[in-house]
Amino acid sequence: MKEVKFAIIDIETTGGGIKGNKITEICVLVVQNGEVINEYTSLVNPDTEIPLYIETLTNINDKMLVDAPKFSEIASKIQEITRDCIFVAHNVNFDYNIIKAEFESLNLSFQRKRLCTVRLAKKLIPGLFSYSLGNLCTSINIPHDNKHRAYGDCEATVTLFKRFIDLDPDYEVFKDFLNQKTAASYLPPNFRKSDFEKLPSTTGVYFFKDKDGIPLYIGKAKNIKSRIKSHFQEKSNRKYSLMQATYSIDYELTGSELLALLRESSLILKYFPKFNKAQKKVSRPYTLTSYHNQKGIEQFVIHKNKVSPVSWMKFYTREEAIKFLEFLCQEFRLCPKYCGLQAGVAECSHYKINDCSGMCRGEIEVTEYNQRVSRAIDYIHEYENSCLLVEKGRTKTEKSFIYLKKGRYAGYGFIENSEELSEPSQFDNYLIPQENSNYADRILNSYLKNKKHIKKIALEPQEEAAELQKEEWFG
């Protein structure tokens, strides 16, 4: 590889990650056989103001850039000097992606093989506390003058690069990095290839962690390895910042996609990771309640943001609540007028429910109507009985279960396929208790309504009889 040319590059920018970040200064030093054979340095007019914190860091200000060339004026020079070279930089994906974006803004292509001096340093000089350019140069006694300016940083990187050649005279490590065809070429600078290779291709939740092991981001995936690889390849400013802060990735297998959703939700609520967008606020639920009106008729009503002495069920959209009430009306022959489905009418005239009980027309006694309401309420109690949802396990020899206590998420566990699950004493020892949340409620509500085939084990005798009715309203 002695004849290979390496274009060692450093840029200064307007700041703010990758997207929208503009170059203010660029330096290219071309190295071949350990010697600098060509160089180019220039300030660049970014056509935007320099933020104060960037000016303080680099000492590059707007006045200095007024007469500097724009990137469009130097693009051909950058193409020419880097042609047939391997693109080298300290934390290469940052410099490379910003330069590539500048070319793309001009409808020009820029493709080069890449080599990262951070990753080379970790391989050839392991065990250092920090691999930032400044700390690395201090650790191994490399002069680093004029920091945070393109030429000063690029010159220090060249000296560092020559040190790597001394440590790897046969270019074995260089070749290994250059020949990577997997996600390893996109790995965050502080994350090891060996750790990526150990990631599973199965279902669960995963954690991006900082150098102290604190979760920065928590996600869920059907295929953890594939999903994490996609994170590495995303180029948003947020994802770039996450990758720079990531030192390790942990995971928790669930086997079940439903359980992965529930675990992701509860873990985000537990750790509030910096890079997770706040969980979408679940609005206060609609509550189904009932009361006796002035005629003594027990009347259903849906309300929101009100305190009620009686609460039969909760729904997270009005549409869900109305659909359920329509089912109750049809199943138990109730009046839409007294179920909150029609207002301001003397008699029922619902577009969908044609077999009204006649209570609105005085055709049946209040006592008889209230008995029908009572049966509907009994059904609601049965509807929310305790049960287990049986799902895939983490291996072929086990199954997972999700425990719903009175219709609410209460925990999960894993158990061998041969084990029976029908009463608490059989799964109690395997249960991992969990606190319910609005997020868990919504996940489970959506799952129960949209999943066609659910393996469900009732934990109370009357539950089994109620299942047939539930199937009707779930569709």
Short mmCIF file of C-alpha atoms in Angstrom, two decimals:
data_model
loop_
_atom_site.label_atom_id
_atom_site.label_comp_id
_atom_site.label_asym_id
_atom_site.label_seq_id
_atom_site.Cartn_x
_atom_site.Cartn_y
_atom_site.Cartn_z
CA MET A 1 0.00 0.00 0.00
CA LYS A 2 3.03 2.30 -0.13
CA GLU A 3 1.89 3.71 -3.47
CA VAL A 4 -1.64 4.42 -2.22
CA LYS A 5 -2.49 8.10 -1.78
CA PHE A 6 -4.31 9.21 1.37
CA ALA A 7 -6.11 12.58 1.37
CA ILE A 8 -6.04 13.62 5.01
CA ILE A 9 -8.75 16.22 5.50
CA ASP A 10 -10.06 18.53 8.19
CA ILE A 11 -12.88 21.05 7.97
CA GLU A 12 -14.28 23.77 10.20
CA THR A 13 -18.02 24.39 9.97
CA THR A 14 -20.90 26.58 11.09
CA GLY A 15 -21.86 23.86 13.62
CA GLY A 16 -25.07 21.96 14.27
CA GLY A 17 -24.44 18.36 13.29
CA ILE A 18 -24.50 17.25 9.64
CA LYS A 19 -27.70 18.49 8.00
CA GLY A 20 -27.55 22.20 7.23
CA ASN A 21 -23.94 22.44 8.45
CA LYS A 22 -21.74 24.51 6.11
CA ILE A 23 -17.97 24.51 5.63
CA THR A 24 -16.03 27.63 6.71
CA GLU A 25 -12.50 26.26 6.22
CA ILE A 26 -10.96 23.19 4.60
CA CYS A 27 -7.49 21.66 4.50
CA VAL A 28 -6.37 18.68 2.40
CA LEU A 29 -2.91 17.15 2.85
CA VAL A 30 -2.17 14.26 0.45
CA VAL A 31 0.16 11.62 1.89
CA GLN A 32 1.91 8.91 -0.14
CA ASN A 33 4.54 6.53 1.23
CA GLY A 34 4.55 8.49 4.48
CA GLU A 35 5.26 11.88 2.86
CA VAL A 36 3.02 14.88 2.09
CA ILE A 37 3.03 15.27 -1.72
CA ASN A 38 0.24 17.81 -2.20
CA GLU A 39 -1.82 20.23 -0.13
CA TYR A 40 -4.67 22.70 -0.32
CA THR A 41 -6.09 25.05 2.34
CA SER A 42 -8.81 27.66 2.04
CA LEU A 43 -11.38 29.60 4.00
CA VAL A 44 -14.90 29.08 2.60
CA ASN A 45 -17.78 31.55 2.54
CA PRO A 46 -20.79 29.59 3.88
CA ASP A 47 -23.34 32.27 2.89
CA THR A 48 -24.64 32.30 6.47
CA GLU A 49 -23.67 33.87 9.77
CA ILE A 50 -21.18 32.17 12.07
CA PRO A 51 -22.71 31.38 15.50
CA LEU A 52 -20.92 33.05 18.41
CA TYR A 53 -19.91 29.76 20.03
CA ILE A 54 -18.26 28.62 16.76
CA GLU A 55 -16.46 31.95 16.39
CA THR A 56 -15.19 31.60 19.96
CA LEU A 57 -13.98 28.05 19.27
CA THR A 58 -12.31 28.58 15.89
CA ASN A 59 -11.60 32.33 15.81
CA ILE A 60 -13.22 32.36 12.36
CA ASN A 61 -15.66 35.27 12.03
CA ASP A 62 -18.01 36.63 9.39
CA LYS A 63 -15.60 39.42 8.39
CA MET A 64 -12.87 36.91 7.56
CA LEU A 65 -15.18 35.05 5.17
CA VAL A 66 -16.64 37.96 3.18
CA ASP A 67 -14.04 37.67 0.39
CA ALA A 68 -13.46 33.91 0.77
CA PRO A 69 -14.55 31.66 -2.12
CA LYS A 70 -17.84 29.82 -1.86
CA PHE A 71 -17.74 26.02 -1.94
CA SER A 72 -19.04 26.05 -5.52
CA GLU A 73 -15.84 27.91 -6.50
CA ILE A 74 -13.49 25.36 -4.94
CA ALA A 75 -15.47 22.15 -5.57
CA SER A 76 -13.45 21.25 -8.67
CA LYS A 77 -10.19 21.71 -6.73
CA ILE A 78 -11.43 19.38 -3.95
CA GLN A 79 -12.49 16.80 -6.58
CA GLU A 80 -9.10 17.03 -8.27
CA ILE A 81 -6.84 16.85 -5.20
CA THR A 82 -8.75 13.93 -3.64
CA ARG A 83 -9.17 11.93 -6.87
CA ASP A 84 -7.72 8.39 -6.57
CA CYS A 85 -7.16 9.01 -2.85
CA ILE A 86 -8.52 7.36 0.25
CA PHE A 87 -10.41 9.96 2.30
CA VAL A 88 -8.91 10.10 5.83
CA ALA A 89 -10.12 12.17 8.78
CA HIS A 90 -10.39 12.07 12.55
CA ASN A 91 -14.01 10.90 12.96
CA VAL A 92 -14.22 10.52 9.20
CA ASN A 93 -17.99 10.23 8.80
CA PHE A 94 -18.45 13.81 10.00
CA ASP A 95 -16.06 15.44 7.50
CA TYR A 96 -16.99 13.08 4.67
CA ASN A 97 -20.76 13.50 4.98
CA ILE A 98 -20.58 17.30 5.20
CA ILE A 99 -18.31 17.54 2.15
CA LYS A 100 -20.54 15.09 0.29
CA ALA A 101 -23.60 17.20 1.20
CA GLU A 102 -21.86 20.32 -0.15
CA PHE A 103 -21.29 18.52 -3.46
CA GLU A 104 -24.89 17.25 -3.53
CA SER A 105 -26.15 20.82 -3.09
CA LEU A 106 -24.39 21.53 -6.40
CA ASN A 107 -25.88 18.38 -8.00
CA LEU A 108 -22.41 16.81 -8.06
CA SER A 109 -21.36 13.36 -6.89
CA PHE A 110 -18.58 12.75 -4.39
CA GLN A 111 -17.60 9.14 -3.59
CA ARG A 112 -14.34 8.11 -1.92
CA LYS A 113 -13.16 5.18 0.18
CA ARG A 114 -12.91 6.24 3.83
CA LEU A 115 -10.54 5.60 6.71
CA CYS A 116 -11.09 6.88 10.26
CA THR A 117 -8.10 7.79 12.44
CA VAL A 118 -10.22 7.44 15.59
CA ARG A 119 -10.86 3.79 14.76
CA LEU A 120 -7.23 3.23 13.74
CA ALA A 121 -6.11 4.74 17.05
CA LYS A 122 -8.41 2.48 19.07
CA LYS A 123 -7.02 -0.57 17.29
CA LEU A 124 -3.31 0.39 17.25
CA ILE A 125 -3.12 2.33 20.54
CA PRO A 126 -5.76 0.70 22.76
CA GLY A 127 -6.64 1.62 26.33
CA LEU A 128 -6.46 5.42 26.21
CA PHE A 129 -8.94 7.44 28.26
CA SER A 130 -9.96 9.66 25.33
CA TYR A 131 -9.53 9.49 21.55
CA SER A 132 -10.38 13.09 20.73
CA LEU A 133 -7.66 14.59 18.53
CA GLY A 134 -6.39 16.95 21.23
CA ASN A 135 -6.23 14.32 24.00
CA LEU A 136 -4.78 11.68 21.67
CA CYS A 137 -1.96 14.01 20.57
CA THR A 138 -1.23 14.89 24.20
CA SER A 139 -1.19 11.19 25.22
CA ILE A 140 1.41 10.16 22.60
CA ASN A 141 3.38 13.45 22.45
CA ILE A 142 2.34 14.72 19.03
CA PRO A 143 2.59 18.51 18.50
CA HIS A 144 -0.83 20.06 17.95
CA ASP A 145 -0.65 23.78 17.28
CA ASN A 146 -3.45 26.04 16.09
CA LYS A 147 -6.24 23.78 17.37
CA HIS A 148 -9.72 24.02 15.83
CA ARG A 149 -8.37 25.43 12.61
CA ALA A 150 -8.34 23.25 9.52
CA TYR A 151 -4.59 23.35 8.82
CA GLY A 152 -3.55 22.91 12.47
CA ASP A 153 -5.85 19.93 13.03
CA CYS A 154 -4.99 18.41 9.64
CA GLU A 155 -1.24 18.71 10.27
CA ALA A 156 -1.63 16.95 13.65
CA THR A 157 -3.70 14.21 11.98
CA VAL A 158 -0.94 13.67 9.38
CA THR A 159 1.65 13.22 12.16
CA LEU A 160 -0.74 10.80 13.89
CA PHE A 161 -1.28 8.95 10.61
CA LYS A 162 2.48 8.51 10.13
CA ARG A 163 2.66 7.07 13.66
CA PHE A 164 0.02 4.51 12.67
CA ILE A 165 2.11 3.49 9.64
CA ASP A 166 5.08 2.89 11.98
CA LEU A 167 2.86 0.71 14.17
CA ASP A 168 1.38 -1.16 11.20
CA PRO A 169 4.20 -1.31 8.60
CA ASP A 170 2.50 -4.05 6.58
CA TYR A 171 -0.79 -2.10 6.56
CA GLU A 172 -2.68 -5.11 7.92
CA VAL A 173 -4.96 -3.01 10.14
CA PHE A 174 -5.38 -0.43 7.36
CA LYS A 175 -6.47 -3.15 4.92
CA ASP A 176 -8.88 -4.64 7.44
CA PHE A 177 -10.69 -1.31 7.87
CA LEU A 178 -10.67 -0.55 4.15
CA ASN A 179 -12.12 -3.95 3.24
CA GLN A 180 -15.08 -3.74 5.61
CA LYS A 181 -18.30 -4.23 3.63
CA THR A 182 -20.75 -4.32 6.54
CA ALA A 183 -22.28 -1.84 8.94
CA ALA A 184 -18.90 -1.80 10.66
CA SER A 185 -17.81 0.88 8.17
CA TYR A 186 -20.57 3.11 9.62
CA LEU A 187 -19.92 2.31 13.27
CA PRO A 188 -19.87 5.17 15.78
CA PRO A 189 -16.25 6.16 16.54
CA ASN A 190 -16.41 4.85 20.13
CA PHE A 191 -18.17 1.55 19.33
CA ARG A 192 -16.28 -1.66 18.60
CA LYS A 193 -16.86 -3.84 15.56
CA SER A 194 -16.69 -6.98 17.75
CA ASP A 195 -19.60 -5.67 19.85
CA PHE A 196 -21.68 -5.10 16.72
CA GLU A 197 -21.03 -8.66 15.52
CA LYS A 198 -22.37 -10.02 18.83
CA LEU A 199 -25.75 -8.33 18.45
CA PRO A 200 -28.67 -10.77 17.94
CA SER A 201 -30.95 -10.84 14.90
CA THR A 202 -34.03 -11.48 17.02
CA THR A 203 -36.85 -9.49 18.65
CA GLY A 204 -36.39 -7.29 21.68
CA VAL A 205 -35.39 -3.85 22.97
CA TYR A 206 -31.97 -2.24 22.68
CA PHE A 207 -30.12 0.53 24.53
CA PHE A 208 -27.54 2.98 23.18
CA LYS A 209 -25.41 3.88 26.22
CA ASP A 210 -22.87 6.59 27.01
CA LYS A 211 -19.40 6.05 28.49
CA ASP A 212 -20.93 5.74 31.99
CA GLY A 213 -23.46 3.12 30.89
CA ILE A 214 -26.43 5.52 31.06
CA PRO A 215 -29.08 4.90 28.37
CA LEU A 216 -29.09 7.59 25.67
CA TYR A 217 -31.73 5.98 23.47
CA ILE A 218 -34.05 2.97 23.84
CA GLY A 219 -35.77 1.30 20.91
CA LYS A 220 -37.53 -1.92 19.95
CA ALA A 221 -37.04 -4.13 16.91
CA LYS A 222 -38.02 -7.39 15.29
CA ASN A 223 -34.39 -7.79 14.27
CA ILE A 224 -32.14 -5.94 16.72
CA LYS A 225 -28.93 -6.15 14.65
CA SER A 226 -30.60 -4.97 11.45
CA ARG A 227 -32.36 -2.08 13.19
CA ILE A 228 -29.16 -0.89 14.88
CA LYS A 229 -27.34 -1.04 11.53
CA SER A 230 -30.01 1.27 10.09
CA HIS A 231 -29.37 3.73 12.95
CA PHE A 232 -25.68 3.81 12.00
CA GLN A 233 -26.57 4.73 8.42
CA GLU A 234 -29.00 7.56 9.23
CA LYS A 235 -27.59 11.04 8.70
CA SER A 236 -29.89 13.34 10.67
CA ASN A 237 -28.24 15.75 13.10
CA ARG A 238 -29.96 14.03 16.01
CA LYS A 239 -28.71 10.58 14.99
CA TYR A 240 -25.22 11.92 14.36
CA SER A 241 -25.10 13.38 17.90
CA LEU A 242 -26.37 10.06 19.30
CA MET A 243 -23.67 8.10 17.47
CA GLN A 244 -20.94 10.42 18.76
CA ALA A 245 -22.11 9.92 22.35
CA THR A 246 -22.54 6.12 22.11
CA TYR A 247 -19.91 3.89 23.72
CA SER A 248 -21.86 0.63 24.03
CA ILE A 249 -25.11 -1.02 23.00
CA ASP A 250 -27.05 -3.38 25.24
CA TYR A 251 -30.21 -5.34 24.53
CA GLU A 252 -32.99 -7.35 26.13
CA LEU A 253 -34.64 -10.20 24.19
CA THR A 254 -38.41 -10.55 24.35
CA GLY A 255 -39.33 -13.01 21.60
CA SER A 256 -42.71 -11.28 21.31
CA GLU A 257 -43.21 -8.01 19.39
CA LEU A 258 -46.02 -7.06 21.77
CA LEU A 259 -43.75 -7.53 24.76
CA ALA A 260 -41.02 -5.52 23.02
CA LEU A 261 -43.48 -2.62 22.64
CA LEU A 262 -44.47 -2.83 26.30
CA ARG A 263 -40.85 -3.07 27.49
CA GLU A 264 -39.77 -0.15 25.31
CA SER A 265 -42.57 2.00 26.73
CA SER A 266 -41.87 1.17 30.39
CA LEU A 267 -38.07 1.54 30.00
CA ILE A 268 -38.42 4.96 28.39
CA LEU A 269 -40.64 6.04 31.29
CA LYS A 270 -38.05 4.67 33.71
CA TYR A 271 -34.89 6.24 32.22
CA PHE A 272 -36.18 9.19 30.12
CA PRO A 273 -33.25 8.78 27.67
CA LYS A 274 -31.85 12.00 26.23
CA PHE A 275 -32.30 11.02 22.58
CA ASN A 276 -35.77 9.50 22.77
CA LYS A 277 -38.42 11.90 21.68
CA ALA A 278 -40.80 12.30 24.59
CA GLN A 279 -43.45 9.63 24.35
CA LYS A 280 -46.43 11.05 22.59
CA LYS A 281 -48.67 12.38 25.27
CA VAL A 282 -51.64 10.08 25.62
CA SER A 283 -54.66 12.26 26.15
CA ARG A 284 -56.84 11.77 29.18
CA PRO A 285 -59.05 8.77 28.43
CA TYR A 286 -62.77 8.80 27.74
CA THR A 287 -64.59 7.19 30.65
CA LEU A 288 -67.73 5.10 30.37
CA THR A 289 -69.93 5.60 33.40
CA SER A 290 -73.63 5.36 34.29
CA TYR A 291 -76.12 7.17 36.51
CA HIS A 292 -79.83 7.11 37.29
CA ASN A 293 -81.66 10.00 35.66
CA GLN A 294 -84.78 11.76 37.01
CA LYS A 295 -87.00 8.98 35.63
CA GLY A 296 -84.95 6.34 37.46
CA ILE A 297 -83.49 5.01 34.19
CA GLU A 298 -79.87 3.91 34.43
CA GLN A 299 -78.18 5.81 31.65
CA PHE A 300 -74.72 5.28 30.11
CA VAL A 301 -72.59 8.33 29.34
CA ILE A 302 -69.10 8.96 28.02
CA HIS A 303 -67.17 11.86 29.47
CA LYS A 304 -63.67 13.25 29.60
CA ASN A 305 -61.85 15.27 32.25
CA LYS A 306 -64.57 14.72 34.81
CA VAL A 307 -64.48 12.87 38.10
CA SER A 308 -67.20 10.24 38.44
CA PRO A 309 -68.11 7.97 41.35
CA VAL A 310 -68.63 5.11 38.87
CA SER A 311 -66.20 4.23 36.09
CA TRP A 312 -66.86 1.14 34.01
CA MET A 313 -64.32 1.35 31.21
CA LYS A 314 -61.70 3.65 29.61
CA PHE A 315 -61.13 4.42 25.93
CA TYR A 316 -58.42 6.50 24.27
CA THR A 317 -60.52 7.75 21.35
CA ARG A 318 -64.15 8.74 21.17
CA GLU A 319 -64.56 6.43 18.17
CA GLU A 320 -63.56 3.40 20.29
CA ALA A 321 -66.05 4.36 22.98
CA ILE A 322 -68.92 4.88 20.51
CA LYS A 323 -68.21 1.56 18.77
CA PHE A 324 -68.35 -0.26 22.10
CA LEU A 325 -71.60 1.47 23.12
CA GLU A 326 -73.19 0.55 19.80
CA PHE A 327 -72.22 -3.05 20.48
CA LEU A 328 -73.82 -2.91 23.98
CA CYS A 329 -77.01 -1.41 22.52
CA GLN A 330 -77.35 -4.18 19.95
CA GLU A 331 -76.25 -7.02 22.23
CA PHE A 332 -78.49 -6.10 25.21
CA ARG A 333 -81.25 -4.19 23.35
CA LEU A 334 -80.71 -0.82 24.98
CA CYS A 335 -81.85 2.63 23.85
CA PRO A 336 -79.25 4.74 21.95
CA LYS A 337 -80.87 7.77 23.59
CA TYR A 338 -79.94 6.46 27.05
CA CYS A 339 -76.46 5.30 25.97
CA GLY A 340 -75.13 8.71 24.98
CA LEU A 341 -75.42 7.91 21.27
CA GLN A 342 -78.23 10.38 20.56
CA ALA A 343 -79.11 13.68 22.20
CA GLY A 344 -82.01 16.11 21.90
CA VAL A 345 -84.45 13.52 20.56
CA ALA A 346 -87.73 12.34 22.06
CA GLU A 347 -87.38 8.85 20.57
CA CYS A 348 -84.45 6.89 19.21
CA SER A 349 -83.72 7.20 15.51
CA HIS A 350 -80.19 5.85 15.31
CA TYR A 351 -78.90 5.27 11.75
CA LYS A 352 -77.39 1.91 12.67
CA ILE A 353 -79.44 0.51 15.58
CA ASN A 354 -83.00 -0.32 14.51
CA ASP A 355 -84.13 -2.59 17.36
CA CYS A 356 -84.30 -0.05 20.19
CA SER A 357 -85.76 -1.47 23.43
CA GLY A 358 -88.65 0.99 23.36
CA MET A 359 -87.72 2.62 26.67
CA CYS A 360 -87.65 5.99 24.91
CA ARG A 361 -91.28 5.42 23.84
CA GLY A 362 -92.42 4.11 27.21
CA GLU A 363 -92.98 0.58 25.79
CA ILE A 364 -91.18 -1.22 28.65
CA GLU A 365 -90.93 -0.67 32.40
CA VAL A 366 -87.96 1.14 33.91
CA THR A 367 -87.22 -1.93 36.06
CA GLU A 368 -86.97 -4.20 33.02
CA TYR A 369 -84.76 -1.72 31.16
CA ASN A 370 -82.45 -1.33 34.17
CA GLN A 371 -82.10 -5.11 34.34
CA ARG A 372 -80.81 -5.04 30.75
CA VAL A 373 -78.32 -2.32 31.72
CA SER A 374 -77.27 -4.46 34.68
CA ARG A 375 -76.56 -7.39 32.35
CA ALA A 376 -74.49 -5.08 30.14
CA ILE A 377 -72.48 -3.97 33.19
CA ASP A 378 -71.94 -7.62 34.17
CA TYR A 379 -70.59 -8.19 30.68
CA ILE A 380 -68.19 -5.25 31.12
CA HIS A 381 -66.91 -6.84 34.33
CA GLU A 382 -66.34 -10.11 32.47
CA TYR A 383 -64.71 -8.20 29.65
CA GLU A 384 -62.06 -6.92 32.03
CA ASN A 385 -61.35 -10.14 33.88
CA SER A 386 -57.78 -11.26 34.50
CA CYS A 387 -56.08 -13.28 31.78
CA LEU A 388 -52.77 -14.22 30.20
CA LEU A 389 -51.77 -13.38 26.64
CA VAL A 390 -49.44 -16.13 25.45
CA GLU A 391 -46.75 -15.05 22.97
CA LYS A 392 -43.52 -16.29 21.40
CA GLY A 393 -40.59 -16.88 23.72
CA ARG A 394 -36.94 -15.94 23.30
CA THR A 395 -36.10 -19.49 22.25
CA LYS A 396 -37.96 -22.34 20.59
CA THR A 397 -38.32 -24.14 23.94
CA GLU A 398 -40.11 -21.36 25.81
CA LYS A 399 -43.13 -19.10 25.57
CA SER A 400 -43.73 -15.64 26.96
CA PHE A 401 -46.85 -14.45 28.73
CA ILE A 402 -48.31 -11.04 29.47
CA TYR A 403 -50.45 -10.81 32.59
CA LEU A 404 -53.55 -8.63 32.48
CA LYS A 405 -55.07 -8.14 35.91
CA LYS A 406 -58.65 -6.93 35.63
CA GLY A 407 -57.86 -5.92 32.07
CA ARG A 408 -54.76 -3.90 32.98
CA TYR A 409 -51.09 -4.70 32.28
CA ALA A 410 -49.56 -6.15 35.44
CA GLY A 411 -46.44 -8.01 34.32
CA TYR A 412 -44.80 -10.51 32.02
CA GLY A 413 -42.64 -13.62 32.17
CA PHE A 414 -41.11 -16.55 30.33
CA ILE A 415 -41.89 -20.23 30.88
CA GLU A 416 -41.02 -23.53 29.25
CA ASN A 417 -43.39 -24.75 26.54
CA SER A 418 -44.16 -27.85 28.58
CA GLU A 419 -45.44 -25.82 31.55
CA GLU A 420 -49.19 -25.26 31.95
CA LEU A 421 -50.67 -21.80 32.41
CA SER A 422 -54.16 -21.68 33.84
CA GLU A 423 -53.96 -20.46 37.43
CA PRO A 424 -51.73 -18.00 39.34
CA SER A 425 -49.84 -20.72 41.21
CA GLN A 426 -48.48 -22.02 37.88
CA PHE A 427 -46.99 -18.73 36.64
CA ASP A 428 -46.45 -16.77 39.85
CA ASN A 429 -42.80 -17.77 40.21
CA TYR A 430 -42.06 -16.66 36.65
CA LEU A 431 -43.95 -13.35 36.80
CA ILE A 432 -41.98 -10.09 36.53
CA PRO A 433 -44.44 -7.52 37.95
CA GLN A 434 -44.85 -4.24 36.05
CA GLU A 435 -46.66 -0.98 36.66
CA ASN A 436 -49.39 -0.11 34.22
CA SER A 437 -49.40 3.18 32.30
CA ASN A 438 -51.56 4.99 29.78
CA TYR A 439 -49.03 3.95 27.12
CA ALA A 440 -49.36 0.26 28.07
CA ASP A 441 -53.15 0.57 28.03
CA ARG A 442 -53.09 1.97 24.55
CA ILE A 443 -50.62 -0.61 23.23
CA LEU A 444 -52.76 -3.46 24.58
CA ASN A 445 -56.05 -1.94 23.44
CA SER A 446 -54.71 -1.62 19.91
CA TYR A 447 -53.29 -5.14 19.98
CA LEU A 448 -56.49 -6.76 21.24
CA LYS A 449 -58.63 -4.98 18.67
CA ASN A 450 -56.43 -5.47 15.62
CA LYS A 451 -54.93 -8.92 16.16
CA LYS A 452 -57.06 -11.60 14.52
CA HIS A 453 -55.65 -14.60 16.37
CA ILE A 454 -54.88 -14.17 20.06
CA LYS A 455 -53.80 -17.01 22.33
CA LYS A 456 -55.50 -16.04 25.56
CA ILE A 457 -55.89 -17.96 28.81
CA ALA A 458 -58.72 -16.90 31.12
CA LEU A 459 -57.91 -16.92 34.82
CA GLU A 460 -61.53 -16.79 35.98
CA PRO A 461 -64.28 -19.28 35.05
CA GLN A 462 -66.69 -16.73 33.59
CA GLU A 463 -64.02 -15.31 31.31
CA GLU A 464 -64.26 -18.14 28.80
CA ALA A 465 -67.96 -17.58 28.23
CA ALA A 466 -67.36 -13.88 27.68
CA GLU A 467 -64.76 -14.53 24.99
CA LEU A 468 -67.37 -15.42 22.36
CA GLN A 469 -69.11 -12.08 22.88
CA LYS A 470 -65.83 -10.20 22.82
CA GLU A 471 -64.90 -11.71 19.48
CA GLU A 472 -68.07 -10.23 18.02
CA TRP A 473 -67.24 -6.66 18.99
CA PHE A 474 -63.52 -6.98 18.23
CA GLY A 475 -64.59 -8.02 14.76
#
